Every structure is written in C-alpha cells, then in structure tokens.
C-alpha cells in the first residue's frame, strides 16, 4: 500500500480510531486465469467501520463489491489471491484459516445476507427448520424457546409466519431474500454484511428491511451495506464508499453524498444524476473489463472532466481518487 493511500486513510478515519469493529487496509483480490492472465477484482480497498455505523458500498455491477465481501468471509474460489489486512476484533480475516472462519467468525462475529439467498438455503429443509437450526447453532436459547426465537427473527425480517413451513423452491425471490435476512439477524453478530438485501422487494418492503437493518445498527452493531439501491442507502447509511473498477474512488459522509455539496468524484455524481428523481441521465459508456484495466484513471473514458492528466492513476487523498473532483463551486 503506498504512502498516499495510508495518508488519505488516516485523514478519513482518524475520528474512528480505537472503536473500529472492522479495519481494512490495502485489501486486494486478484483471480488467476488460464494463460497467465489475471483479473484485478479489488485493489487497495481501505476503510474502517465502527460499532453503531452503517457504511454503504455502492457502484455498478461488476465493480468488485461482492468480491470484497466474500474476501472478508473467506468465501473466495481457489484461484483467488488476496493481499492486505482486514482486522475484526483481533483476527485478520484475510490470514485466518477455514477452521477459524467456520467456527468463530461466520454467523457468530459476521452475519451475512447473501446476494443470491436461494443458493444458500438447503432445498430439503423448510424455512422454519433453517431458522431453528441457526438459533440452536449460534445462541444459548433453550430448546423449548427456539421456535419462538425463530419466529421472532422471521418477524423482524418481515417474513410471513404463514410461509415458515415452506421449502426454498416454494418461495419467491423476495421471500427468499427475507428468509436470508432473518437468518443473518439471529446470531446478533457485531458485524453484519448485507449484500443487496433489498433485491426482489417492493418499495414498502425495501423500506421495512432497511429500517430493520438500521435498528440492528443502532443497537451498536456495524453494518456493511452493499447495494445498487441508493434510496435504501440514503435511508440507513452514515457513510458511503463508491467503488469503480475494483477501487474505492470516494469515501464520504452520507449527508454530503446525498445532500449539499454532493459527491466530489464525477462517477459518484453520475450515479446520483442517473436516478429518476434527479436528472435521470445515464452515465455514458461502460465500465472497463477488470482483466484489462487502463494504466491511468479507469473512469476517464466516460468522464466529461477528463484531461491528459488522467493518463496517470490518481492517488486516493482526502477521501477521493480523482484529478478533477467537483468542489464547492459546483454544488
């Protein structure tokens, strides 16, 4: 990790020193491919996440958000190479072995709402059975109380009681999502990673799910919310990290990102301007392939503010990686 990244990280997260639940430094994930090629899925990600805080990680599909989450949980495929550190209560998640992650981290210290919940549910067990088994595995709840605890978790995730005895193949995508959210909440883990937790839900249920995640955070837990839904992020996030082509290009408060003066990175501002309630103007072009990233700024080919200076990759300084960021005069 270069000195620019370290200096910028210190400036952005100094006020959180000492109370971070999760501290990520230089997290990098590269996938080895046949023929010697590689895919730089995540590069030099750095952030802290404090107790009682929600950090929303946003960006277009394929930018590396879910890969970052998988790296924290040790769920990457065998052709993945990782670098950096990710400390959770004294444990470096990137260096920990499968035994440690399986027995002491997943479910107990990190709860996960997966992006594809149906793939994480056992097809021959009902939702109720999933919930009760998770209660048994992760809590000290007496056997006679497990049913009520499971039903309470379902209620928190707005999963209808009348569907608890259904099997995964009998659930809609939205119901599977709510079942996965209920499972993630049971362990009351200090860190919750929610990867697109509102996919397949209507607006009312999106708001209800977001509010429940916010309540979980307000109880003193940390939340890493990975989402395309900027409305949900605005509802619950304290800070926003914007990811593009595997890199975090802006890290700022939610108040600034969604309010005035707004985000400073042209890509971050473009995400907001693409919303129907704003300018409804899409960002031109497409993101680059992670296997063929340019030497300079990866966003330059799509950016109206790009100049010759963008042929050099911008350093991440003061919460932003951009040669030509927006300033107060652009608000």
PDB file of C-alpha atoms in Angstrom:
ATOM      1  CA  UNK A   1       0.000   0.000   0.000  1.00  0.00           C
ATOM      2  CA  UNK A   2       1.533   3.350  -0.999  1.00  0.00           C
ATOM      3  CA  UNK A   3       2.025   6.330   1.292  1.00  0.00           C
ATOM      4  CA  UNK A   4      -0.729   8.328  -0.462  1.00  0.00           C
ATOM      5  CA  UNK A   5      -3.335   5.700   0.437  1.00  0.00           C
ATOM      6  CA  UNK A   6      -2.126   5.483   4.025  1.00  0.00           C
ATOM      7  CA  UNK A   7      -2.168   9.255   4.472  1.00  0.00           C
ATOM      8  CA  UNK A   8      -5.633   9.585   2.971  1.00  0.00           C
ATOM      9  CA  UNK A   9      -6.995   6.745   5.066  1.00  0.00           C
ATOM     10  CA  UNK A  10      -5.675   8.333   8.242  1.00  0.00           C
ATOM     11  CA  UNK A  11      -7.382  11.605   7.349  1.00  0.00           C
ATOM     12  CA  UNK A  12     -10.738   9.990   6.567  1.00  0.00           C
ATOM     13  CA  UNK A  13     -10.904   7.614   9.536  1.00  0.00           C
ATOM     14  CA  UNK A  14      -8.949   9.352  12.288  1.00  0.00           C
ATOM     15  CA  UNK A  15     -12.084  10.131  14.273  1.00  0.00           C
ATOM     16  CA  UNK A  16     -12.926   6.408  14.388  1.00  0.00           C
ATOM     17  CA  UNK A  17      -9.568   5.270  15.717  1.00  0.00           C
ATOM     18  CA  UNK A  18      -9.962   2.895  18.632  1.00  0.00           C
ATOM     19  CA  UNK A  19     -13.630   1.988  18.100  1.00  0.00           C
ATOM     20  CA  UNK A  20     -13.470   0.208  14.746  1.00  0.00           C
ATOM     21  CA  UNK A  21     -15.228  -3.154  14.597  1.00  0.00           C
ATOM     22  CA  UNK A  22     -13.646  -3.787  11.195  1.00  0.00           C
ATOM     23  CA  UNK A  23     -10.414  -2.218   9.953  1.00  0.00           C
ATOM     24  CA  UNK A  24      -9.481  -2.895   6.313  1.00  0.00           C
ATOM     25  CA  UNK A  25      -6.110  -1.891   4.897  1.00  0.00           C
ATOM     26  CA  UNK A  26      -4.987  -2.452   1.323  1.00  0.00           C
ATOM     27  CA  UNK A  27      -7.436  -5.283   0.630  1.00  0.00           C
ATOM     28  CA  UNK A  28      -6.618  -6.589  -2.839  1.00  0.00           C
ATOM     29  CA  UNK A  29      -8.123  -9.581  -4.642  1.00  0.00           C
ATOM     30  CA  UNK A  30      -6.793 -10.951  -7.903  1.00  0.00           C
ATOM     31  CA  UNK A  31      -8.124 -14.009  -9.756  1.00  0.00           C
ATOM     32  CA  UNK A  32      -5.689 -16.174 -11.691  1.00  0.00           C
ATOM     33  CA  UNK A  33      -6.923 -17.234 -15.115  1.00  0.00           C
ATOM     34  CA  UNK A  34      -5.632 -19.705 -17.670  1.00  0.00           C
ATOM     35  CA  UNK A  35      -2.861 -18.457 -19.868  1.00  0.00           C
ATOM     36  CA  UNK A  36      -1.334 -16.375 -17.110  1.00  0.00           C
ATOM     37  CA  UNK A  37      -3.941 -13.627 -17.266  1.00  0.00           C
ATOM     38  CA  UNK A  38      -5.396 -12.164 -14.129  1.00  0.00           C
ATOM     39  CA  UNK A  39      -8.438 -10.188 -13.009  1.00  0.00           C
ATOM     40  CA  UNK A  40      -7.890  -7.347 -10.538  1.00  0.00           C
ATOM     41  CA  UNK A  41     -11.283  -7.615  -8.841  1.00  0.00           C
ATOM     42  CA  UNK A  42     -10.452  -5.426  -5.807  1.00  0.00           C
ATOM     43  CA  UNK A  43      -7.457  -3.124  -5.470  1.00  0.00           C
ATOM     44  CA  UNK A  44      -6.175  -1.431  -2.310  1.00  0.00           C
ATOM     45  CA  UNK A  45      -9.522  -1.095  -0.517  1.00  0.00           C
ATOM     46  CA  UNK A  46      -9.167   0.766   2.778  1.00  0.00           C
ATOM     47  CA  UNK A  47     -11.824   1.708   5.324  1.00  0.00           C
ATOM     48  CA  UNK A  48     -12.827   1.430   8.976  1.00  0.00           C
ATOM     49  CA  UNK A  49     -16.293   0.507  10.194  1.00  0.00           C
ATOM     50  CA  UNK A  50     -17.297   1.432  13.716  1.00  0.00           C
ATOM     51  CA  UNK A  51     -19.870  -0.001  16.097  1.00  0.00           C
ATOM     52  CA  UNK A  52     -23.240   1.628  15.502  1.00  0.00           C
ATOM     53  CA  UNK A  53     -22.288   2.689  11.977  1.00  0.00           C
ATOM     54  CA  UNK A  54     -23.564   1.759   8.516  1.00  0.00           C
ATOM     55  CA  UNK A  55     -21.208   2.066   5.563  1.00  0.00           C
ATOM     56  CA  UNK A  56     -22.931   1.742   2.181  1.00  0.00           C
ATOM     57  CA  UNK A  57     -20.724   0.352  -0.582  1.00  0.00           C
ATOM     58  CA  UNK A  58     -22.195   1.403  -3.929  1.00  0.00           C
ATOM     59  CA  UNK A  59     -21.287   1.127  -7.601  1.00  0.00           C
ATOM     60  CA  UNK A  60     -22.278  -0.556 -10.850  1.00  0.00           C
ATOM     61  CA  UNK A  61     -22.450  -4.347 -11.227  1.00  0.00           C
ATOM     62  CA  UNK A  62     -19.071  -5.992 -11.633  1.00  0.00           C
ATOM     63  CA  UNK A  63     -17.073  -3.333  -9.796  1.00  0.00           C
ATOM     64  CA  UNK A  64     -15.903  -5.707  -7.050  1.00  0.00           C
ATOM     65  CA  UNK A  65     -18.335  -5.044  -4.195  1.00  0.00           C
ATOM     66  CA  UNK A  66     -19.417  -8.649  -3.635  1.00  0.00           C
ATOM     67  CA  UNK A  67     -15.862  -9.926  -4.112  1.00  0.00           C
ATOM     68  CA  UNK A  68     -14.776  -7.646  -1.276  1.00  0.00           C
ATOM     69  CA  UNK A  69     -17.486  -9.129   0.964  1.00  0.00           C
ATOM     70  CA  UNK A  70     -16.510 -12.679   0.022  1.00  0.00           C
ATOM     71  CA  UNK A  71     -12.874 -11.913   0.861  1.00  0.00           C
ATOM     72  CA  UNK A  72     -13.855 -10.786   4.364  1.00  0.00           C
ATOM     73  CA  UNK A  73     -15.704 -14.068   4.927  1.00  0.00           C
ATOM     74  CA  UNK A  74     -13.103 -16.346   3.334  1.00  0.00           C
ATOM     75  CA  UNK A  75     -15.533 -17.420   0.626  1.00  0.00           C
ATOM     76  CA  UNK A  76     -13.409 -16.758  -2.455  1.00  0.00           C
ATOM     77  CA  UNK A  77     -12.729 -19.528  -5.003  1.00  0.00           C
ATOM     78  CA  UNK A  78      -9.428 -21.374  -5.131  1.00  0.00           C
ATOM     79  CA  UNK A  79      -7.946 -19.234  -7.918  1.00  0.00           C
ATOM     80  CA  UNK A  80      -8.150 -16.064  -5.803  1.00  0.00           C
ATOM     81  CA  UNK A  81      -5.082 -14.349  -4.371  1.00  0.00           C
ATOM     82  CA  UNK A  82      -5.529 -11.812  -1.565  1.00  0.00           C
ATOM     83  CA  UNK A  83      -3.302  -9.174  -0.026  1.00  0.00           C
ATOM     84  CA  UNK A  84      -3.681  -6.587   2.719  1.00  0.00           C
ATOM     85  CA  UNK A  85      -5.329  -6.965   6.110  1.00  0.00           C
ATOM     86  CA  UNK A  86      -8.866  -6.955   7.494  1.00  0.00           C
ATOM     87  CA  UNK A  87      -8.918  -6.957  11.283  1.00  0.00           C
ATOM     88  CA  UNK A  88     -12.058  -7.903  13.188  1.00  0.00           C
ATOM     89  CA  UNK A  89     -11.649  -7.901  16.967  1.00  0.00           C
ATOM     90  CA  UNK A  90      -8.048  -9.099  16.813  1.00  0.00           C
ATOM     91  CA  UNK A  91      -8.498 -11.549  13.936  1.00  0.00           C
ATOM     92  CA  UNK A  92      -7.055 -10.853  10.493  1.00  0.00           C
ATOM     93  CA  UNK A  93      -9.814 -12.257   8.315  1.00  0.00           C
ATOM     94  CA  UNK A  94      -7.565 -12.474   5.251  1.00  0.00           C
ATOM     95  CA  UNK A  95      -4.957 -14.560   7.074  1.00  0.00           C
ATOM     96  CA  UNK A  96      -7.326 -16.741   9.116  1.00  0.00           C
ATOM     97  CA  UNK A  97      -7.762 -20.387   8.168  1.00  0.00           C
ATOM     98  CA  UNK A  98     -11.007 -22.098   7.246  1.00  0.00           C
ATOM     99  CA  UNK A  99     -11.316 -23.694  10.701  1.00  0.00           C
ATOM    100  CA  UNK A 100     -11.219 -20.291  12.431  1.00  0.00           C
ATOM    101  CA  UNK A 101     -13.590 -18.676   9.958  1.00  0.00           C
ATOM    102  CA  UNK A 102     -16.116 -21.512  10.107  1.00  0.00           C
ATOM    103  CA  UNK A 103     -16.101 -21.950  13.889  1.00  0.00           C
ATOM    104  CA  UNK A 104     -15.680 -18.447  15.241  1.00  0.00           C
ATOM    105  CA  UNK A 105     -16.374 -15.881  12.511  1.00  0.00           C
ATOM    106  CA  UNK A 106     -19.191 -16.761  10.118  1.00  0.00           C
ATOM    107  CA  UNK A 107     -22.568 -16.329  11.786  1.00  0.00           C
ATOM    108  CA  UNK A 108     -21.092 -15.537  15.192  1.00  0.00           C
ATOM    109  CA  UNK A 109     -18.981 -12.450  14.524  1.00  0.00           C
ATOM    110  CA  UNK A 110     -20.099 -11.679  10.982  1.00  0.00           C
ATOM    111  CA  UNK A 111     -23.661 -12.195   9.824  1.00  0.00           C
ATOM    112  CA  UNK A 112     -24.287 -12.358   6.069  1.00  0.00           C
ATOM    113  CA  UNK A 113     -27.309 -11.543   3.949  1.00  0.00           C
ATOM    114  CA  UNK A 114     -26.120 -13.122   0.677  1.00  0.00           C
ATOM    115  CA  UNK A 115     -26.694 -11.699  -2.766  1.00  0.00           C
ATOM    116  CA  UNK A 116     -28.268 -14.969  -4.005  1.00  0.00           C
ATOM    117  CA  UNK A 117     -30.215 -16.212  -0.977  1.00  0.00           C
ATOM    118  CA  UNK A 118     -31.871 -19.190  -2.689  1.00  0.00           C
ATOM    119  CA  UNK A 119     -28.436 -20.710  -3.309  1.00  0.00           C
ATOM    120  CA  UNK A 120     -27.682 -20.536   0.435  1.00  0.00           C
ATOM    121  CA  UNK A 121     -30.837 -22.348   1.559  1.00  0.00           C
ATOM    122  CA  UNK A 122     -30.908 -26.144   1.854  1.00  0.00           C
ATOM    123  CA  UNK A 123     -33.612 -27.328  -0.587  1.00  0.00           C
ATOM    124  CA  UNK A 124     -34.923 -30.176   1.612  1.00  0.00           C
ATOM    125  CA  UNK A 125     -35.485 -28.066   4.741  1.00  0.00           C
ATOM    126  CA  UNK A 126     -38.257 -25.611   5.481  1.00  0.00           C
ATOM    127  CA  UNK A 127     -37.618 -22.014   6.371  1.00  0.00           C
ATOM    128  CA  UNK A 128     -38.652 -22.775   9.963  1.00  0.00           C
ATOM    129  CA  UNK A 129     -36.110 -25.619  10.124  1.00  0.00           C
ATOM    130  CA  UNK A 130     -33.386 -23.303   8.813  1.00  0.00           C
ATOM    131  CA  UNK A 131     -34.205 -20.705  11.437  1.00  0.00           C
ATOM    132  CA  UNK A 132     -34.463 -23.108  14.370  1.00  0.00           C
ATOM    133  CA  UNK A 133     -31.205 -24.833  13.453  1.00  0.00           C
ATOM    134  CA  UNK A 134     -29.464 -21.450  13.229  1.00  0.00           C
ATOM    135  CA  UNK A 135     -30.867 -20.490  16.641  1.00  0.00           C
ATOM    136  CA  UNK A 136     -29.515 -23.771  18.052  1.00  0.00           C
ATOM    137  CA  UNK A 137     -26.071 -23.336  16.476  1.00  0.00           C
ATOM    138  CA  UNK A 138     -25.485 -19.670  17.279  1.00  0.00           C
ATOM    139  CA  UNK A 139     -27.291 -18.933  20.539  1.00  0.00           C
ATOM    140  CA  UNK A 140     -27.824 -20.325  24.026  1.00  0.00           C
ATOM    141  CA  UNK A 141     -31.596 -20.337  23.616  1.00  0.00           C
ATOM    142  CA  UNK A 142     -33.201 -23.293  25.460  1.00  0.00           C
ATOM    143  CA  UNK A 143     -34.748 -25.879  23.173  1.00  0.00           C
ATOM    144  CA  UNK A 144     -38.305 -25.080  24.242  1.00  0.00           C
ATOM    145  CA  UNK A 145     -37.801 -21.438  23.240  1.00  0.00           C
ATOM    146  CA  UNK A 146     -36.141 -21.947  19.861  1.00  0.00           C
ATOM    147  CA  UNK A 147     -39.391 -21.959  17.926  1.00  0.00           C
ATOM    148  CA  UNK A 148     -40.444 -18.591  19.349  1.00  0.00           C
ATOM    149  CA  UNK A 149     -36.971 -17.127  18.758  1.00  0.00           C
ATOM    150  CA  UNK A 150     -37.032 -18.305  15.145  1.00  0.00           C
ATOM    151  CA  UNK A 151     -40.470 -16.814  14.584  1.00  0.00           C
ATOM    152  CA  UNK A 152     -39.357 -13.527  16.135  1.00  0.00           C
ATOM    153  CA  UNK A 153     -36.401 -13.386  13.725  1.00  0.00           C
ATOM    154  CA  UNK A 154     -38.759 -14.004  10.812  1.00  0.00           C
ATOM    155  CA  UNK A 155     -40.966 -11.173  12.012  1.00  0.00           C
ATOM    156  CA  UNK A 156     -38.007  -8.775  12.179  1.00  0.00           C
ATOM    157  CA  UNK A 157     -37.285  -9.529   8.523  1.00  0.00           C
ATOM    158  CA  UNK A 158     -40.951  -9.200   7.503  1.00  0.00           C
ATOM    159  CA  UNK A 159     -41.115 -12.896   6.587  1.00  0.00           C
ATOM    160  CA  UNK A 160     -44.769 -14.006   6.823  1.00  0.00           C
ATOM    161  CA  UNK A 161     -45.471 -16.575   9.529  1.00  0.00           C
ATOM    162  CA  UNK A 162     -47.767 -18.491   7.174  1.00  0.00           C
ATOM    163  CA  UNK A 163     -44.805 -19.311   4.909  1.00  0.00           C
ATOM    164  CA  UNK A 164     -42.428 -20.636   7.556  1.00  0.00           C
ATOM    165  CA  UNK A 165     -43.190 -24.269   6.724  1.00  0.00           C
ATOM    166  CA  UNK A 166     -42.465 -23.812   3.021  1.00  0.00           C
ATOM    167  CA  UNK A 167     -39.382 -25.119   1.261  1.00  0.00           C
ATOM    168  CA  UNK A 168     -36.972 -22.835  -0.645  1.00  0.00           C
ATOM    169  CA  UNK A 169     -38.342 -23.822  -4.059  1.00  0.00           C
ATOM    170  CA  UNK A 170     -41.780 -22.626  -2.909  1.00  0.00           C
ATOM    171  CA  UNK A 171     -40.532 -19.112  -2.175  1.00  0.00           C
ATOM    172  CA  UNK A 172     -40.454 -16.110  -4.464  1.00  0.00           C
ATOM    173  CA  UNK A 173     -37.192 -14.230  -4.808  1.00  0.00           C
ATOM    174  CA  UNK A 174     -38.402 -11.616  -2.358  1.00  0.00           C
ATOM    175  CA  UNK A 175     -39.410 -14.211   0.242  1.00  0.00           C
ATOM    176  CA  UNK A 176     -36.061 -15.979  -0.100  1.00  0.00           C
ATOM    177  CA  UNK A 177     -34.368 -12.628   0.461  1.00  0.00           C
ATOM    178  CA  UNK A 178     -36.368 -12.035   3.640  1.00  0.00           C
ATOM    179  CA  UNK A 179     -35.615 -15.554   4.880  1.00  0.00           C
ATOM    180  CA  UNK A 180     -31.887 -14.914   4.399  1.00  0.00           C
ATOM    181  CA  UNK A 181     -32.163 -11.623   6.275  1.00  0.00           C
ATOM    182  CA  UNK A 182     -33.875 -13.369   9.186  1.00  0.00           C
ATOM    183  CA  UNK A 183     -31.096 -15.980   9.309  1.00  0.00           C
ATOM    184  CA  UNK A 184     -28.413 -13.269   9.336  1.00  0.00           C
ATOM    185  CA  UNK A 185     -30.022 -11.426  12.232  1.00  0.00           C
ATOM    186  CA  UNK A 186     -30.260 -14.442  14.549  1.00  0.00           C
ATOM    187  CA  UNK A 187     -26.635 -14.523  15.660  1.00  0.00           C
ATOM    188  CA  UNK A 188     -26.669 -10.858  16.676  1.00  0.00           C
ATOM    189  CA  UNK A 189     -23.144 -10.610  15.251  1.00  0.00           C
ATOM    190  CA  UNK A 190     -21.135  -7.421  15.854  1.00  0.00           C
ATOM    191  CA  UNK A 191     -20.747  -7.033  12.082  1.00  0.00           C
ATOM    192  CA  UNK A 192     -23.461  -7.618   9.505  1.00  0.00           C
ATOM    193  CA  UNK A 193     -22.674  -7.726   5.780  1.00  0.00           C
ATOM    194  CA  UNK A 194     -25.818  -7.240   3.708  1.00  0.00           C
ATOM    195  CA  UNK A 195     -25.167  -7.886   0.006  1.00  0.00           C
ATOM    196  CA  UNK A 196     -28.089  -6.457  -1.966  1.00  0.00           C
ATOM    197  CA  UNK A 197     -30.583  -7.213   0.844  1.00  0.00           C
ATOM    198  CA  UNK A 198     -33.499  -5.470  -0.896  1.00  0.00           C
ATOM    199  CA  UNK A 199     -33.349  -7.310  -4.236  1.00  0.00           C
ATOM    200  CA  UNK A 200     -36.782  -8.531  -5.325  1.00  0.00           C
ATOM    201  CA  UNK A 201     -38.682  -6.474  -2.749  1.00  0.00           C
ATOM    202  CA  UNK A 202     -41.293  -3.833  -3.435  1.00  0.00           C
ATOM    203  CA  UNK A 203     -40.713  -0.317  -2.125  1.00  0.00           C
ATOM    204  CA  UNK A 204     -42.638  -0.840   1.101  1.00  0.00           C
ATOM    205  CA  UNK A 205     -40.649  -3.952   1.975  1.00  0.00           C
ATOM    206  CA  UNK A 206     -37.409  -2.266   0.901  1.00  0.00           C
ATOM    207  CA  UNK A 207     -38.082   0.466   3.438  1.00  0.00           C
ATOM    208  CA  UNK A 208     -39.073  -2.035   6.122  1.00  0.00           C
ATOM    209  CA  UNK A 209     -35.938  -4.127   5.550  1.00  0.00           C
ATOM    210  CA  UNK A 210     -33.737  -1.031   5.524  1.00  0.00           C
ATOM    211  CA  UNK A 211     -35.308   0.182   8.754  1.00  0.00           C
ATOM    212  CA  UNK A 212     -34.701  -3.183  10.448  1.00  0.00           C
ATOM    213  CA  UNK A 213     -31.062  -3.107   9.379  1.00  0.00           C
ATOM    214  CA  UNK A 214     -30.828   0.414  10.764  1.00  0.00           C
ATOM    215  CA  UNK A 215     -32.306  -0.739  14.085  1.00  0.00           C
ATOM    216  CA  UNK A 216     -29.707  -3.503  14.175  1.00  0.00           C
ATOM    217  CA  UNK A 217     -27.021  -0.846  13.677  1.00  0.00           C
ATOM    218  CA  UNK A 218     -28.499   1.481  16.277  1.00  0.00           C
ATOM    219  CA  UNK A 219     -28.214  -1.374  18.775  1.00  0.00           C
ATOM    220  CA  UNK A 220     -24.438  -0.982  18.497  1.00  0.00           C
ATOM    221  CA  UNK A 221     -23.670  -3.305  15.591  1.00  0.00           C
ATOM    222  CA  UNK A 222     -21.693  -2.411  12.455  1.00  0.00           C
ATOM    223  CA  UNK A 223     -23.308  -2.776   9.020  1.00  0.00           C
ATOM    224  CA  UNK A 224     -21.619  -3.027   5.630  1.00  0.00           C
ATOM    225  CA  UNK A 225     -24.446  -2.492   3.157  1.00  0.00           C
ATOM    226  CA  UNK A 226     -23.646  -3.450  -0.436  1.00  0.00           C
ATOM    227  CA  UNK A 227     -26.356  -2.096  -2.692  1.00  0.00           C
ATOM    228  CA  UNK A 228     -27.445  -0.663  -6.016  1.00  0.00           C
ATOM    229  CA  UNK A 229     -30.437   0.902  -4.285  1.00  0.00           C
ATOM    230  CA  UNK A 230     -29.341   4.430  -3.463  1.00  0.00           C
ATOM    231  CA  UNK A 231     -32.710   5.180  -1.863  1.00  0.00           C
ATOM    232  CA  UNK A 232     -32.137   2.356   0.637  1.00  0.00           C
ATOM    233  CA  UNK A 233     -28.585   3.575   1.226  1.00  0.00           C
ATOM    234  CA  UNK A 234     -29.825   7.084   1.879  1.00  0.00           C
ATOM    235  CA  UNK A 235     -32.312   5.730   4.402  1.00  0.00           C
ATOM    236  CA  UNK A 236     -29.759   3.916   6.579  1.00  0.00           C
ATOM    237  CA  UNK A 237     -26.143   4.853   5.769  1.00  0.00           C
ATOM    238  CA  UNK A 238     -23.830   7.025   7.850  1.00  0.00           C
ATOM    239  CA  UNK A 239     -21.093   6.969   5.236  1.00  0.00           C
ATOM    240  CA  UNK A 240     -20.860   5.987   1.571  1.00  0.00           C
ATOM    241  CA  UNK A 241     -17.966   4.314  -0.237  1.00  0.00           C
ATOM    242  CA  UNK A 242     -18.162   4.478  -4.027  1.00  0.00           C
ATOM    243  CA  UNK A 243     -16.454   1.668  -5.924  1.00  0.00           C
ATOM    244  CA  UNK A 244     -15.439   1.718  -9.577  1.00  0.00           C
ATOM    245  CA  UNK A 245     -13.402  -0.889 -11.478  1.00  0.00           C
ATOM    246  CA  UNK A 246     -12.289  -2.580  -8.274  1.00  0.00           C
ATOM    247  CA  UNK A 247     -11.213   0.588  -6.444  1.00  0.00           C
ATOM    248  CA  UNK A 248     -12.887   2.763  -3.843  1.00  0.00           C
ATOM    249  CA  UNK A 249     -12.839   6.166  -5.548  1.00  0.00           C
ATOM    250  CA  UNK A 250     -14.693   8.193  -2.923  1.00  0.00           C
ATOM    251  CA  UNK A 251     -15.390   7.771   0.772  1.00  0.00           C
ATOM    252  CA  UNK A 252     -17.577  10.412   2.369  1.00  0.00           C
ATOM    253  CA  UNK A 253     -20.449  11.009   4.749  1.00  0.00           C
ATOM    254  CA  UNK A 254     -23.964  10.118   3.635  1.00  0.00           C
ATOM    255  CA  UNK A 255     -25.038  13.671   4.457  1.00  0.00           C
ATOM    256  CA  UNK A 256     -22.565  15.066   1.958  1.00  0.00           C
ATOM    257  CA  UNK A 257     -23.122  12.351  -0.653  1.00  0.00           C
ATOM    258  CA  UNK A 258     -26.899  12.728  -0.781  1.00  0.00           C
ATOM    259  CA  UNK A 259     -27.089  16.398   0.180  1.00  0.00           C
ATOM    260  CA  UNK A 260     -25.047  19.528  -0.346  1.00  0.00           C
ATOM    261  CA  UNK A 261     -22.445  19.939  -1.773  1.00  0.00           C
ATOM    262  CA  UNK A 262     -22.808  16.370  -3.044  1.00  0.00           C
ATOM    263  CA  UNK A 263     -20.148  13.814  -4.005  1.00  0.00           C
ATOM    264  CA  UNK A 264     -16.903  15.099  -5.459  1.00  0.00           C
ATOM    265  CA  UNK A 265     -15.964  12.243  -7.803  1.00  0.00           C
ATOM    266  CA  UNK A 266     -17.529  12.544 -11.290  1.00  0.00           C
ATOM    267  CA  UNK A 267     -18.542   8.878 -11.223  1.00  0.00           C
ATOM    268  CA  UNK A 268     -20.242   9.224  -7.838  1.00  0.00           C
ATOM    269  CA  UNK A 269     -22.089  12.299  -9.039  1.00  0.00           C
ATOM    270  CA  UNK A 270     -23.090  10.412 -12.176  1.00  0.00           C
ATOM    271  CA  UNK A 271     -24.657   7.632 -10.105  1.00  0.00           C
ATOM    272  CA  UNK A 272     -26.878  10.165  -8.374  1.00  0.00           C
ATOM    273  CA  UNK A 273     -27.753  12.032 -11.565  1.00  0.00           C
ATOM    274  CA  UNK A 274     -28.931   8.781 -13.148  1.00  0.00           C
ATOM    275  CA  UNK A 275     -31.762   8.486 -10.612  1.00  0.00           C
ATOM    276  CA  UNK A 276     -35.292   9.199 -11.924  1.00  0.00           C
ATOM    277  CA  UNK A 277     -35.912  11.760  -9.182  1.00  0.00           C
ATOM    278  CA  UNK A 278     -32.793  13.652 -10.243  1.00  0.00           C
ATOM    279  CA  UNK A 279     -31.630  14.269 -13.808  1.00  0.00           C
ATOM    280  CA  UNK A 280     -32.409  10.707 -14.998  1.00  0.00           C
ATOM    281  CA  UNK A 281     -29.257  10.905 -17.145  1.00  0.00           C
ATOM    282  CA  UNK A 282     -27.277   7.667 -17.524  1.00  0.00           C
ATOM    283  CA  UNK A 283     -23.505   7.612 -17.319  1.00  0.00           C
ATOM    284  CA  UNK A 284     -22.228   7.240 -20.906  1.00  0.00           C
ATOM    285  CA  UNK A 285     -20.228   4.186 -21.919  1.00  0.00           C
ATOM    286  CA  UNK A 286     -19.458   1.020 -20.000  1.00  0.00           C
ATOM    287  CA  UNK A 287     -17.060   0.118 -17.187  1.00  0.00           C
ATOM    288  CA  UNK A 288     -13.731  -1.408 -18.254  1.00  0.00           C
ATOM    289  CA  UNK A 289     -13.023  -5.109 -18.045  1.00  0.00           C
ATOM    290  CA  UNK A 290     -11.265  -5.902 -14.777  1.00  0.00           C
ATOM    291  CA  UNK A 291      -8.851  -8.087 -16.761  1.00  0.00           C
ATOM    292  CA  UNK A 292      -7.824  -5.130 -18.932  1.00  0.00           C
ATOM    293  CA  UNK A 293      -7.714  -2.013 -16.774  1.00  0.00           C
ATOM    294  CA  UNK A 294      -6.044   1.130 -18.144  1.00  0.00           C
ATOM    295  CA  UNK A 295      -2.844   2.494 -16.655  1.00  0.00           C
ATOM    296  CA  UNK A 296      -4.486   5.782 -15.670  1.00  0.00           C
ATOM    297  CA  UNK A 297      -7.886   6.670 -14.274  1.00  0.00           C
ATOM    298  CA  UNK A 298     -10.286   3.841 -15.123  1.00  0.00           C
ATOM    299  CA  UNK A 299     -13.211   6.261 -15.345  1.00  0.00           C
ATOM    300  CA  UNK A 300     -11.511   8.716 -17.733  1.00  0.00           C
ATOM    301  CA  UNK A 301     -13.053   7.277 -20.965  1.00  0.00           C
ATOM    302  CA  UNK A 302     -16.548   8.008 -19.566  1.00  0.00           C
ATOM    303  CA  UNK A 303     -15.748  11.289 -17.834  1.00  0.00           C
ATOM    304  CA  UNK A 304     -16.527  14.749 -19.245  1.00  0.00           C
ATOM    305  CA  UNK A 305     -13.906  16.294 -16.953  1.00  0.00           C
ATOM    306  CA  UNK A 306     -11.020  14.081 -18.114  1.00  0.00           C
ATOM    307  CA  UNK A 307      -7.779  15.666 -19.346  1.00  0.00           C
ATOM    308  CA  UNK A 308      -4.305  14.445 -20.239  1.00  0.00           C
ATOM    309  CA  UNK A 309      -3.536  14.314 -16.509  1.00  0.00           C
ATOM    310  CA  UNK A 310      -5.913  11.355 -16.215  1.00  0.00           C
ATOM    311  CA  UNK A 311      -3.444   9.149 -18.082  1.00  0.00           C
ATOM    312  CA  UNK A 312      -1.835   8.790 -14.644  1.00  0.00           C
ATOM    313  CA  UNK A 313      -3.796   6.890 -11.996  1.00  0.00           C
ATOM    314  CA  UNK A 314      -4.941   9.366  -9.322  1.00  0.00           C
ATOM    315  CA  UNK A 315      -3.891   8.789  -5.717  1.00  0.00           C
ATOM    316  CA  UNK A 316      -6.554   8.377  -3.051  1.00  0.00           C
ATOM    317  CA  UNK A 317      -6.246  11.538  -0.969  1.00  0.00           C
ATOM    318  CA  UNK A 318      -8.674  13.201   1.439  1.00  0.00           C
ATOM    319  CA  UNK A 319     -11.345  10.622   0.693  1.00  0.00           C
ATOM    320  CA  UNK A 320     -11.209  10.800  -3.109  1.00  0.00           C
ATOM    321  CA  UNK A 321      -9.232   9.437  -6.074  1.00  0.00           C
ATOM    322  CA  UNK A 322      -9.633  11.988  -8.867  1.00  0.00           C
ATOM    323  CA  UNK A 323      -7.522  14.567 -10.678  1.00  0.00           C
ATOM    324  CA  UNK A 324     -10.520  16.834 -11.311  1.00  0.00           C
ATOM    325  CA  UNK A 325     -13.013  16.449  -8.438  1.00  0.00           C
ATOM    326  CA  UNK A 326     -16.042  18.661  -8.031  1.00  0.00           C
ATOM    327  CA  UNK A 327     -15.666  21.447  -5.474  1.00  0.00           C
ATOM    328  CA  UNK A 328     -17.973  23.703  -3.521  1.00  0.00           C
ATOM    329  CA  UNK A 329     -18.371  25.948  -6.565  1.00  0.00           C
ATOM    330  CA  UNK A 330     -20.017  23.031  -8.438  1.00  0.00           C
ATOM    331  CA  UNK A 331     -22.747  22.440  -5.822  1.00  0.00           C
TER     332      UNK A 331
END
